[in-house]
Coordinates of C-alpha atoms in Angstrom, one line a residue:
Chain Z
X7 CA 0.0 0.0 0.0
X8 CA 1.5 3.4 -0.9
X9 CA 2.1 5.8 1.9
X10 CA -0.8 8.3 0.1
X11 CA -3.1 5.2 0.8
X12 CA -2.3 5.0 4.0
X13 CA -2.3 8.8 5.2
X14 CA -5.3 9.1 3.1
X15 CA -7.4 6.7 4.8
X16 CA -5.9 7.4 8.2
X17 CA -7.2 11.0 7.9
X18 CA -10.7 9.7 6.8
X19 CA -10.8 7.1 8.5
X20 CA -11.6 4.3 6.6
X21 CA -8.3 2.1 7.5
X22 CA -10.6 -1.2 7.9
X23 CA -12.3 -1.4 4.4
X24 CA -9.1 -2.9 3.1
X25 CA -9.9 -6.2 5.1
X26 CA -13.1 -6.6 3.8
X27 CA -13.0 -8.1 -0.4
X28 CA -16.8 -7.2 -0.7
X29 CA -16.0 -3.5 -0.3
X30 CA -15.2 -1.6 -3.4
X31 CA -12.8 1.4 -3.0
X32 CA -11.0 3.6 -5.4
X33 CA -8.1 5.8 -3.9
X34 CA -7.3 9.1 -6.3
X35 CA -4.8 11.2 -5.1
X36 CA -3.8 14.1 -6.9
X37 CA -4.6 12.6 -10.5
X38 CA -3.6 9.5 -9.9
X39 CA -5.1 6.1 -9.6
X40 CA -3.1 4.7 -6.6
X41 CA -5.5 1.7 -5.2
X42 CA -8.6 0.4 -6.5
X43 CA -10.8 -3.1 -5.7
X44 CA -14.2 -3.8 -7.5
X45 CA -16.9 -6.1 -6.8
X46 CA -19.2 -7.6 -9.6
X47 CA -21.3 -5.0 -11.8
X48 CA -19.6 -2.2 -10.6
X49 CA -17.0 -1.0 -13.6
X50 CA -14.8 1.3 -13.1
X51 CA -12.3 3.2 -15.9
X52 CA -10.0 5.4 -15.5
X53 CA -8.3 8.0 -17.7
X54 CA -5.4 10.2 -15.7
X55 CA -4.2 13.4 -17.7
X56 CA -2.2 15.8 -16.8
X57 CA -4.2 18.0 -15.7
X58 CA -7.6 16.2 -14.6
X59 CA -8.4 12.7 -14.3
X60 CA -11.5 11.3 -15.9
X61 CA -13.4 8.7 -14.0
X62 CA -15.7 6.8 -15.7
X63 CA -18.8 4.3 -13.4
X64 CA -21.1 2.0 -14.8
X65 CA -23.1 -0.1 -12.3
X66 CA -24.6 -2.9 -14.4
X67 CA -28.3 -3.2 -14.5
X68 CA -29.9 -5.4 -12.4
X69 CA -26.9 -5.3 -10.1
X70 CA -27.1 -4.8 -6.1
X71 CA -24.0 -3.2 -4.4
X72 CA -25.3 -3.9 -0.8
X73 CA -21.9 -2.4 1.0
X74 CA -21.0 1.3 0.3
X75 CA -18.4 2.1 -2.5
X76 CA -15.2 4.4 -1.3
X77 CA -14.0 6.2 -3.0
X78 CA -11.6 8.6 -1.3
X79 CA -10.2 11.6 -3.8
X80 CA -7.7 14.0 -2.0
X81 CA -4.3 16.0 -1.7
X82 CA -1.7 15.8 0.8
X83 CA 0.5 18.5 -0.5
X84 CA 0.0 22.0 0.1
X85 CA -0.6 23.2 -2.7
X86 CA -2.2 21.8 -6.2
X87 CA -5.3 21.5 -8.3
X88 CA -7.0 18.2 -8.4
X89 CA -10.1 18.2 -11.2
X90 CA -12.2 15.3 -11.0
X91 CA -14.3 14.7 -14.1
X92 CA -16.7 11.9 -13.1
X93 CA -19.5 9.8 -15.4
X94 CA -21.9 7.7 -13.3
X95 CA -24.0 5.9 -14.9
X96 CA -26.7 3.6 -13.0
X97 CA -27.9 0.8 -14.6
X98 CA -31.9 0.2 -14.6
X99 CA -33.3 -1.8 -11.7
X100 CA -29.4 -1.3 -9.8
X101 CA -28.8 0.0 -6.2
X102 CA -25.8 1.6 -5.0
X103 CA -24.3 3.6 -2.6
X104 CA -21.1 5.6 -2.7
X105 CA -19.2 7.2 0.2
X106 CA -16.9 9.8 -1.1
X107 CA -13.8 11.0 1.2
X108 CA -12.6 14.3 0.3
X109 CA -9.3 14.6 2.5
X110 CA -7.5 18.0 2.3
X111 CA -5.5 18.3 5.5
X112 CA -2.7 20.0 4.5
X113 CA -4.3 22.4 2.5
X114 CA -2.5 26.1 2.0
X115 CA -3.3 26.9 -2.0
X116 CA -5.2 23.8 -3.2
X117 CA -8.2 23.8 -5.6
X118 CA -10.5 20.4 -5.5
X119 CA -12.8 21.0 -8.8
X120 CA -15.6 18.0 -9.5
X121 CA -17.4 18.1 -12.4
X122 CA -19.9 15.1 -12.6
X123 CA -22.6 13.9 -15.0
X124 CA -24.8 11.1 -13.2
X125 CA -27.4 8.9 -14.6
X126 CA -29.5 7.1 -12.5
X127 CA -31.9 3.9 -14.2
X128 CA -35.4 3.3 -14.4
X129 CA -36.2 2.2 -10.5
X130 CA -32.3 2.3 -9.5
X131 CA -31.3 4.1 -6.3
X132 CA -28.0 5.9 -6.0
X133 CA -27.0 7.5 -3.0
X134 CA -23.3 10.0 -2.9
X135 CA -22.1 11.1 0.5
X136 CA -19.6 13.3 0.0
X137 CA -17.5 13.4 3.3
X138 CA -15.0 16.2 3.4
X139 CA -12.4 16.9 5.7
X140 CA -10.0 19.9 5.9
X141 CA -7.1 21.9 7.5
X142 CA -7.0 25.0 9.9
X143 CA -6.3 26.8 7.1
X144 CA -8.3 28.7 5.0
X145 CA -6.4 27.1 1.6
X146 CA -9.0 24.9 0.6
X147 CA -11.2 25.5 -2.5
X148 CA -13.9 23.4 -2.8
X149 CA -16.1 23.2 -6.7
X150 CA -18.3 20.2 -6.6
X151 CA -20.8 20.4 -9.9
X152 CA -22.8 17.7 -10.7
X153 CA -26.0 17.4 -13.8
X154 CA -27.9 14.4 -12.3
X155 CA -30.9 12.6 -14.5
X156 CA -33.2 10.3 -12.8
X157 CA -35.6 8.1 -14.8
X158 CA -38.7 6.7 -14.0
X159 CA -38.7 5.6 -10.8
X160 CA -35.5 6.4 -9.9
X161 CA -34.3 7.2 -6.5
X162 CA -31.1 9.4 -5.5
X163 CA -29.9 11.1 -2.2
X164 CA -26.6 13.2 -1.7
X165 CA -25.3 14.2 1.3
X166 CA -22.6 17.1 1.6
X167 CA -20.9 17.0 4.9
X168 CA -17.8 19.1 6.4
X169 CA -16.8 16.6 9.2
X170 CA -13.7 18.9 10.2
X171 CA -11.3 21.9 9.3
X172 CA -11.8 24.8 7.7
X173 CA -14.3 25.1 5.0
X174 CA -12.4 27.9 3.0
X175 CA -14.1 28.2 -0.1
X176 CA -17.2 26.0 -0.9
X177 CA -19.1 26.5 -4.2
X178 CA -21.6 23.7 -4.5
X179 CA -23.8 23.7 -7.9
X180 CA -25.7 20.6 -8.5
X181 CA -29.1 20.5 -11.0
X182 CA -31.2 17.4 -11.1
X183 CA -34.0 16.8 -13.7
X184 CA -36.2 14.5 -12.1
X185 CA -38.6 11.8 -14.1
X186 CA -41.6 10.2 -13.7
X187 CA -42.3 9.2 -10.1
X188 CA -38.4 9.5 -9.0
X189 CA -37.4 11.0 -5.4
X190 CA -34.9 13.3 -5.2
X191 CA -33.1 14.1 -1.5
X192 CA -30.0 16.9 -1.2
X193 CA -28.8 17.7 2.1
X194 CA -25.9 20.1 2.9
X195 CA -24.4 20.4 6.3
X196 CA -21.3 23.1 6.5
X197 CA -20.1 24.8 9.4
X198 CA -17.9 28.1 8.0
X199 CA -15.8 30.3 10.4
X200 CA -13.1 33.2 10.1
X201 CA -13.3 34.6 6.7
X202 CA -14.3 31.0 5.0
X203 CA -17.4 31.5 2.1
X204 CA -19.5 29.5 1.0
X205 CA -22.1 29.4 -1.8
X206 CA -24.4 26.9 -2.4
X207 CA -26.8 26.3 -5.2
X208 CA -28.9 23.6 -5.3
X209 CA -31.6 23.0 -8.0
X210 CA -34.2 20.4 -8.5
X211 CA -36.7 19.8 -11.6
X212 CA -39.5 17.8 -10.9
X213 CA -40.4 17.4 -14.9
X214 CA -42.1 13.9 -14.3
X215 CA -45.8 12.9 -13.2
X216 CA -45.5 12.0 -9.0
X217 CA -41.7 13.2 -9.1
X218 CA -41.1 14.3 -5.1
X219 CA -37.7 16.2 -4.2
X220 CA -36.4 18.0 -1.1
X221 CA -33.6 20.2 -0.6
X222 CA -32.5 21.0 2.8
X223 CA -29.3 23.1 4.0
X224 CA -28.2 23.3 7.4
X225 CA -25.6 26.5 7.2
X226 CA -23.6 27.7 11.0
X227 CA -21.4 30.5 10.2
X228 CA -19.7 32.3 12.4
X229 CA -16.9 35.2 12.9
X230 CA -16.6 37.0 9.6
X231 CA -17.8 33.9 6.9
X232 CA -20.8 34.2 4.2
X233 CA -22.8 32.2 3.0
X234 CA -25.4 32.3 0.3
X235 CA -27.7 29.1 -0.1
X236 CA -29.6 29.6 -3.3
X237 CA -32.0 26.6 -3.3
X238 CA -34.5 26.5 -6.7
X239 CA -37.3 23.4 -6.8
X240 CA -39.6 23.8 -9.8
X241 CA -42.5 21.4 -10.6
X242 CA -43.7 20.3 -14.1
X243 CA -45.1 17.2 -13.5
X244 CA -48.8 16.1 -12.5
X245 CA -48.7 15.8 -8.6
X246 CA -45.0 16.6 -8.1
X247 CA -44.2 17.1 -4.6
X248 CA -41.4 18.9 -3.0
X249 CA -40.2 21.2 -0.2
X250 CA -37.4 23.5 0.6
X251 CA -36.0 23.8 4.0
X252 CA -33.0 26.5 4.5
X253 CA -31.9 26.9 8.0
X254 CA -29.0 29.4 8.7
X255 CA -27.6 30.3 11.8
X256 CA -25.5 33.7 11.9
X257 CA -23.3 34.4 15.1
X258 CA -20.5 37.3 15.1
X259 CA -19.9 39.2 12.3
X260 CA -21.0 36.4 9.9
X261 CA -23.8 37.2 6.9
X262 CA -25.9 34.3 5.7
X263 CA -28.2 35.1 2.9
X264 CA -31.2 32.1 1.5
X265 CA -32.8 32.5 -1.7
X266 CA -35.4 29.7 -1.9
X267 CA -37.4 29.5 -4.9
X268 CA -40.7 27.5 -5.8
X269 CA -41.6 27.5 -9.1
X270 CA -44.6 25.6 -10.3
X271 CA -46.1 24.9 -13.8
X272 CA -48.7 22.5 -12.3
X273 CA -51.7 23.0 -11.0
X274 CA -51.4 19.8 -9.6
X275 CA -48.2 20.2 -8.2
X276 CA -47.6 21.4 -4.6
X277 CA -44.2 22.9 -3.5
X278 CA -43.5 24.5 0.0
X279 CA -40.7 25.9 1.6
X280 CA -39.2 27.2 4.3
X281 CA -35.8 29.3 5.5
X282 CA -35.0 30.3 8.9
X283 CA -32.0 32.4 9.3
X284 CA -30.6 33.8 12.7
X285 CA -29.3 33.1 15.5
X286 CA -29.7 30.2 18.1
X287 CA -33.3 30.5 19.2
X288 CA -33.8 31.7 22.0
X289 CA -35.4 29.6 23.8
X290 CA -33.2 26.6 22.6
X291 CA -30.3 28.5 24.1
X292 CA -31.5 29.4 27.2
X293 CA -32.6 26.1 28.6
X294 CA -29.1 24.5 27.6
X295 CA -28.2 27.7 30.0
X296 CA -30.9 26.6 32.6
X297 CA -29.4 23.1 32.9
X298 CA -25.7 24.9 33.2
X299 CA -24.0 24.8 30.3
X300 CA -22.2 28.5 29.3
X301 CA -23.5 30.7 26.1
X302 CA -20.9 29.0 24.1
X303 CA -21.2 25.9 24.8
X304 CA -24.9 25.5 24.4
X305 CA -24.5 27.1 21.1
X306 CA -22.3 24.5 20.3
X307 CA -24.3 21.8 21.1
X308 CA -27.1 23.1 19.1
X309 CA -24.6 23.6 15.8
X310 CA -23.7 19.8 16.2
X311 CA -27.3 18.8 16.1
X312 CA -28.0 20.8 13.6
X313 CA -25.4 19.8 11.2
X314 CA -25.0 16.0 12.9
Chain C
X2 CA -35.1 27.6 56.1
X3 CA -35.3 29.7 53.1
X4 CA -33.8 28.5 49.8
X5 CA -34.8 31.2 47.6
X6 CA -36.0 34.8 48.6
X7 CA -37.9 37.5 46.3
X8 CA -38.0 41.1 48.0
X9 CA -39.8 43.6 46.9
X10 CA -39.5 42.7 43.2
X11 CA -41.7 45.2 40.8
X12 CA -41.2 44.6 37.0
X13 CA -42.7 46.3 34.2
X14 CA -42.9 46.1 30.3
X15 CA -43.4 48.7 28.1
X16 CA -44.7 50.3 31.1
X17 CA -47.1 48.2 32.1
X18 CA -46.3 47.0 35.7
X19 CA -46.6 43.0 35.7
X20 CA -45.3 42.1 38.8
X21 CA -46.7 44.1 42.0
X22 CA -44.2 44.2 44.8
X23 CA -43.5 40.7 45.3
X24 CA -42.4 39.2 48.3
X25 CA -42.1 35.4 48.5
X26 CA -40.0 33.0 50.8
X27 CA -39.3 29.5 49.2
X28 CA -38.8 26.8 52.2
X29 CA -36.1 24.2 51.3
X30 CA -37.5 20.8 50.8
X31 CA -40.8 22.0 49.9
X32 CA -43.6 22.0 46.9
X33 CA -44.6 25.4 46.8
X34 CA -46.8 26.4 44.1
X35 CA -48.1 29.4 42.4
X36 CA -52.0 29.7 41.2
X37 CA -53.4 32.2 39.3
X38 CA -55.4 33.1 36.1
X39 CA -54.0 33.8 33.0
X40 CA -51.7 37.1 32.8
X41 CA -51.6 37.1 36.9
X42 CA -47.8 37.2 36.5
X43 CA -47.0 33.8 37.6
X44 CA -44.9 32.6 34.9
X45 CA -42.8 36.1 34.6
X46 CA -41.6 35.5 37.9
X47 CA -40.3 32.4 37.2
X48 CA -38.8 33.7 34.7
X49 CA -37.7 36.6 36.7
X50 CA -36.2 34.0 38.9
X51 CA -34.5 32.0 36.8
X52 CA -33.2 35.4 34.8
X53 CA -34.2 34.5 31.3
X54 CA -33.8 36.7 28.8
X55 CA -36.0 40.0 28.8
X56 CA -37.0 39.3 32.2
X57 CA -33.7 40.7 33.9
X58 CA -34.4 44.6 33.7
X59 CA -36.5 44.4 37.6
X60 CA -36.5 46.4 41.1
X61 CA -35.7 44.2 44.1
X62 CA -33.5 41.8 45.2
X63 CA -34.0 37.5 44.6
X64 CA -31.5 35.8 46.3
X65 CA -30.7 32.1 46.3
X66 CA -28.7 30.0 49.4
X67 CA -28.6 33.9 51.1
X68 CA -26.5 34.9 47.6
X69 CA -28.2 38.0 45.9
X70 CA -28.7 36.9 42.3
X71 CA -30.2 39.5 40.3
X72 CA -26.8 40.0 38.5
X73 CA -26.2 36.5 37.6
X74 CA -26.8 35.1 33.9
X75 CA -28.9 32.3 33.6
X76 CA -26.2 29.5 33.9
X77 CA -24.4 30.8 36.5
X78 CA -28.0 30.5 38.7
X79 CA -28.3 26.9 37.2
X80 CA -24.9 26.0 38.6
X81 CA -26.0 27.1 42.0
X82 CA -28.9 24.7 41.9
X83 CA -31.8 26.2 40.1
X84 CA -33.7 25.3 36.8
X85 CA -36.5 26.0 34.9
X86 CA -39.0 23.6 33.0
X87 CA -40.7 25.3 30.0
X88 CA -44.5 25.1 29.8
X89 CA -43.8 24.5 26.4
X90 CA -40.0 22.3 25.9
X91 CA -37.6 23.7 23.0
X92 CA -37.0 21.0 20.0
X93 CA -33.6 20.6 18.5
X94 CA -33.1 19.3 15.0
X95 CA -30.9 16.6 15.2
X96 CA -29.7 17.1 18.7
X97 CA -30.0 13.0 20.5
X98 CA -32.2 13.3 23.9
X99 CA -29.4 11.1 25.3
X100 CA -27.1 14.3 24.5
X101 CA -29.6 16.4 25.5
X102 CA -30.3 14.7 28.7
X103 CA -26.5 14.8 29.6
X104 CA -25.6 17.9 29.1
X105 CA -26.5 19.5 32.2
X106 CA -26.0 16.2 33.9
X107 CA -23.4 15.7 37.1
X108 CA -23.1 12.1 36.1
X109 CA -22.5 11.1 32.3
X110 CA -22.5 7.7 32.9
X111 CA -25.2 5.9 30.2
X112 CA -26.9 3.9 33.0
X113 CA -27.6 6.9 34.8
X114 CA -29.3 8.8 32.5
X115 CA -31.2 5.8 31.4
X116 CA -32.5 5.7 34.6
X117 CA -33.6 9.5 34.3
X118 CA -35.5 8.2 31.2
X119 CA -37.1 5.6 32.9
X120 CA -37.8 7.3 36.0
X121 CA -40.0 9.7 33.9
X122 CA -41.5 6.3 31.8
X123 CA -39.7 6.0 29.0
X124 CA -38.1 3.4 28.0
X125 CA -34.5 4.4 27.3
X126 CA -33.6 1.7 24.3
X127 CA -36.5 3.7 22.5
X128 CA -35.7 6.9 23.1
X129 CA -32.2 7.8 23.6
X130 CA -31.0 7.8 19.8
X131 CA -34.0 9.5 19.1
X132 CA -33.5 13.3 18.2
X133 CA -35.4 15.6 20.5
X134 CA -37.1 17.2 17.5
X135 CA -40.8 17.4 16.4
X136 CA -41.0 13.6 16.3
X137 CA -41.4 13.5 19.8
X138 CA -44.8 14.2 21.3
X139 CA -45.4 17.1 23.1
X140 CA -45.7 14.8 26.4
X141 CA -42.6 13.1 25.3
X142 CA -40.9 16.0 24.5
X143 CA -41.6 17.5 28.6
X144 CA -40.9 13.9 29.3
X145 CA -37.7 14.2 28.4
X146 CA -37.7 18.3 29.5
X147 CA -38.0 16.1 33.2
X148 CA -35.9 13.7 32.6
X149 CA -32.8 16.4 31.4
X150 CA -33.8 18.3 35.4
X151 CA -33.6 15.0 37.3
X152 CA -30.0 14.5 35.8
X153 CA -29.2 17.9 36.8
X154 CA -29.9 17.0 40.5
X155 CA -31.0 21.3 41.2
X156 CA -31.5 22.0 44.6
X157 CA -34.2 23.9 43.3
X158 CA -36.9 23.3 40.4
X159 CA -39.4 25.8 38.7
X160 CA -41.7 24.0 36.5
X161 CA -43.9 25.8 34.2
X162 CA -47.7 24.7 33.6
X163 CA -46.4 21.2 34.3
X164 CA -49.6 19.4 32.9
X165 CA -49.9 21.8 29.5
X166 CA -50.2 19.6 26.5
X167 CA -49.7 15.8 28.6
X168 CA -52.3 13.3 28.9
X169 CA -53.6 11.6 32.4
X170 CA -51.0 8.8 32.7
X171 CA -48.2 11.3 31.6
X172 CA -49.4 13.8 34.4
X173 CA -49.3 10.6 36.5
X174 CA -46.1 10.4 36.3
X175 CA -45.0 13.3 36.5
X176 CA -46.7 13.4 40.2
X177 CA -44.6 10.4 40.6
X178 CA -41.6 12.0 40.0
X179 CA -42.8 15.3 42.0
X180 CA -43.2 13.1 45.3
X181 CA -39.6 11.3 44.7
X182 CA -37.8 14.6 44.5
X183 CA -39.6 15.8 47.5
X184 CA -38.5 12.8 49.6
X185 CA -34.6 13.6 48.4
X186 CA -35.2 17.1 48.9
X187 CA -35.3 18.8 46.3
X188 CA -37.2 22.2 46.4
X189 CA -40.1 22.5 44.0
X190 CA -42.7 25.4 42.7
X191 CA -45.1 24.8 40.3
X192 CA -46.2 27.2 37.8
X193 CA -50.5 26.4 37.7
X194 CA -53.7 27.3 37.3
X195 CA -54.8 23.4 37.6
X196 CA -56.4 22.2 40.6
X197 CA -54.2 18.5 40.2
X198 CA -51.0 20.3 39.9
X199 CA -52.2 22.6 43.0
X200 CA -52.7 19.7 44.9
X201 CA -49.3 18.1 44.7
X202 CA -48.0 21.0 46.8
X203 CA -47.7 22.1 50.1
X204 CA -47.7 25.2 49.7
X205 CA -49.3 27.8 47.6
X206 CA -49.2 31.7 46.5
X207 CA -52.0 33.1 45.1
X208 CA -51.3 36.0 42.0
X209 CA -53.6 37.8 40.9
X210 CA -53.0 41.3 38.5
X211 CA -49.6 41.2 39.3
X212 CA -49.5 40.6 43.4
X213 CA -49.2 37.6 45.4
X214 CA -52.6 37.9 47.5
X215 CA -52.4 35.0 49.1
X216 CA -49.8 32.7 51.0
X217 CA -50.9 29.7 52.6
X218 CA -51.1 26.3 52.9
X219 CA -51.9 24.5 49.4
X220 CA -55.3 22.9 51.1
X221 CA -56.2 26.5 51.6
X222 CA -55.7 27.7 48.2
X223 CA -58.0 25.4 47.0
X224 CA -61.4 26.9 47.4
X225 CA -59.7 29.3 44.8
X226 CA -60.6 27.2 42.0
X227 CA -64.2 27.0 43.8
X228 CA -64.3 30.2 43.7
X229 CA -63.8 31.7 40.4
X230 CA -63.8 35.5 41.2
X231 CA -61.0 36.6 43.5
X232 CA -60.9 40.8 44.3
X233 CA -57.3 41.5 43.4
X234 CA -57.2 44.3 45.9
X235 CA -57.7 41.5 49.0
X236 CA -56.1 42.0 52.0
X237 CA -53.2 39.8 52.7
X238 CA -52.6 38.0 56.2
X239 CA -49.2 37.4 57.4
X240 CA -50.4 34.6 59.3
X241 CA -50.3 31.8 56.9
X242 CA -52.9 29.1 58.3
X243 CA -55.3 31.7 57.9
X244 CA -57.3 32.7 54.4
X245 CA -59.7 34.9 53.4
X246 CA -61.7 35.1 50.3
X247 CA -64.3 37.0 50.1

């Protein structure tokens, strides 16, 4: 095992998958291929240039994955680009899960750009947590874009988490086009201090009859970050159902800004949404305090609920 | 012995005087109770008590184990022993209810705070991975309000409209849980305008408009919810085995 292997999966965490053979992982570091294991009707290829590397997924119809897939992208360096250019393609009637480590612990001047095209079959289900984890530093810039299509039926869920460090610069842009009776799930969870930004855009089509999608975003900043969570959902389909649910919480000199937008061509369509930006309520906050525990440190509590 | 001592406390908002001059003694190891109708001021000085936010801006003096507190922030009270149950309990996305139980806790230990769960009837392998969010009940959610106090272990506990939003058997409980603390010693008031609640303590203050009308012992209080119109401008007797109501 190559020592980026091993650092890598130290700092996520993920030291004990190697032990088991029914767990597929793929370890990119920088643009290079430097472990990968597969399991049956999951096909991976790989194309490493210069200056990106193109990685390309196809999940075989008809085929269950039933333990998550790692893959764990990252830099140890400094400094330095990494560009991920990713096809996904799920086959009809497949299931699969992906766990996606995203270590940058060293981080002074790196740029981690993902640009990802996803297809997800008629009734498959394909879920991508995205797991990052960062320096002290503010050197980290972070461009995951993704153009998901779900067909009939289809199911897909993304989680974006930052487990630890800095957030530095965050600029999430994924669009989904939903069709007939598929779900769509996006959840965000980001904590930003100091001067870190982030901007997150998050759009969901419901074009198909009895599509359902929800976007949620659960933003803390604090000290002197921003954050702008632009979440669209529109509705085409007959009975499409969805909701928006923003919540920000501001503390310091921090400025938090949601734009949720509803936009329905249906009449039989139903959208709702809601944002809450602000600080810690009130009353949250003050019976933390009643039971003891300092200003600060019920805040804290209440920021790790919300983003746990 | 006095645990807690309220002298002369006035308090107003946007002018509007709500609390009257209030003068109240709070025995160690004792229910006490307050009764009144709705707006009579009860739950502001609580809350005036247990300085929450808003309520801190008041004339007279509250002090706690003979320590004047009017200064203190609302933690630094709860680290000298006292705590407040809401009428209605906060909910916190995502936050566990065994975290939320521990966090005030003395004793971390799992076993222990299960016990606080099951002291207040829940079972804990249902309900301690649970978040304390609005899949909870209302009665669960005060529930586990109860069960976050009792691992606290406060000298002193204000609960507010104890039996708002709870069904019998949940109320039941609750009772239970009132008498146990009572036999440890822990000093309770109760925030009501229920005749049940009323009768779990041993003592009562009558508000009414803002004043404390009446002191005396709960049994005596009780013909207050007989009778439904009390004059606000009633004489009050020092002596407190005697009531009057006209």
């Amino acid at each position: 095992m190559t020592d980026y292997v091993k650092d890598l999966s130290k700092v996520a965490g993920i030291e004990d998958i190697f032990k088991n053979p029914d767990i597929a992982h793929i370890f990119i570091h920088h643009h290079k291929v430097t472990k990968s294991h597969f399991v049956p009707g999951f096909n991976v290829q790989f194309e490493e240039m210069k200056d990106k590397i193109k990685v390309n997924v196809v999940v075989e119809k008809n085929t269950k994955i039933e333990k998550p897939v790692h893959m764990c992208f990252g830099m140890l360096p400094k400094t330095g680009i990494q560009h991920l250019v990713m096809n996904i393609d799920v086959g009809d009637d497949s299931q699969v899960g992906i766990l996606a480590h995203c270590a940058f612990p060293n981080a002074v001047d790196v740029k981690h750009i993902m640009d990802a095209n996803i297809s997800v079959g008629k009734n498959a289900s394909y879920s991508y947590f995205e797991r990052h984890i960062h320096g002290t530093g503010r050197g980290i810039k972070v461009y995951p874009k993704a153009k998901i299509h779900l067909k009939e039926n289809a199911k897909f869920r993304s989680e974006f988490e930052l487990l630890k460090g800095r957030a530095g610069l965050i600029e999430i842009d994924y669009e989904t086009h939903c069709g007939k009776k598929s779900v769509l799930e996006m959840m965000t969870r980001i904590n930003a201090k100091e001067d870190d930004i982030l901007n997150i855009r998050e759009t969901g089509h419901l074009d198909g009859d009895y599509s359902r999608g929800v976007l949620t975003s659960r933003v803390a900043v604090r000290n002197h970050a921003k954050a702008e969570v632009y979440n669209k959902l529109t509705a085409k389909g007959a009975y499409a159902r969805g909701h928006v649910d923003c919540t920000e919480i501001v503390q310091d000199d921090a400025v938090v800004s949601a734009v949720p937008i509803v936009e329905v061509n249906n009449p039989k369509a139903h959208i709702t949404h809601e944002a809450s930006l602000g600080s810690v309520d009130s009353k949250q906050l003050q019976t933390l305090m009643a039971r003891g525990l300092t200003e600060d440190d019920a805040t804290d509590l209440i920021i790790r609920g919300l983003l746990s | 012995m006095n645990l807690l001592e309220v002298r002369d406390l006035n308090f107003s908002i946007n002018g509007k005087q709500i609390l009257n001059n209030i003068n109240v003694d709070i025995w160690k190891g004792y229910v006490h109770a307050i009764v009144g109708p709705n707006g009579a001021g009860k739950s502001t000085l609580a809350s005036a008590i247990m300085g929450l936010s808003g309520y801190r801006d008041f004339k007279g003096e509250i002090r706690f184990k003979n320590k004047l507190i009017n200064n203190l922030t609302i933690d630094e009270r709860a680290r000298m022993g006292i705590t407040f149950g809401w009428q209605e309990p906060a909910r916190y996305e995502g936050l566990l209810v065994k975290d939320f139980i521990s966090a005030g806790a003395k004793n971390k230990d799992d076993k222990f705070l299960s016990g606080c769960l099951s002291q207040v009837g829940l079972r804990p392998e249902a309900y301690m991975e649970r978040s304390v969010d609005k899949t909870l009940s209302g009665g669960e959610r005060k529930k586990i309000e109860l069960a976050s106090i009792l691992a606290m272990d406060p000298d002193f506990i204000m609960l507010d409209e104890p039996d708002s939003g709870i069904d019998v058997e949940t109320l039941e409980k609750m009772f239970e849980v009132i008498k146990n603390l009572k036999k440890k010693g822990t000093t309770i008031l109760l925030i009501t305008h229920s005749l049940a609640v009323l009768k779990q303590a041993d003592h009562a203050f009558l508000m009414c408009d803002g004043k404390i009308v009446e002191k005396a012992p709960a049994s005596k209080i009780i013909p207050y919810f007989e009778n439904r119109c009390i004059p606000c401008d009633h004489k009050n007797e020092p002596d407190p085995e005697v009531i009057q109501i006209d």
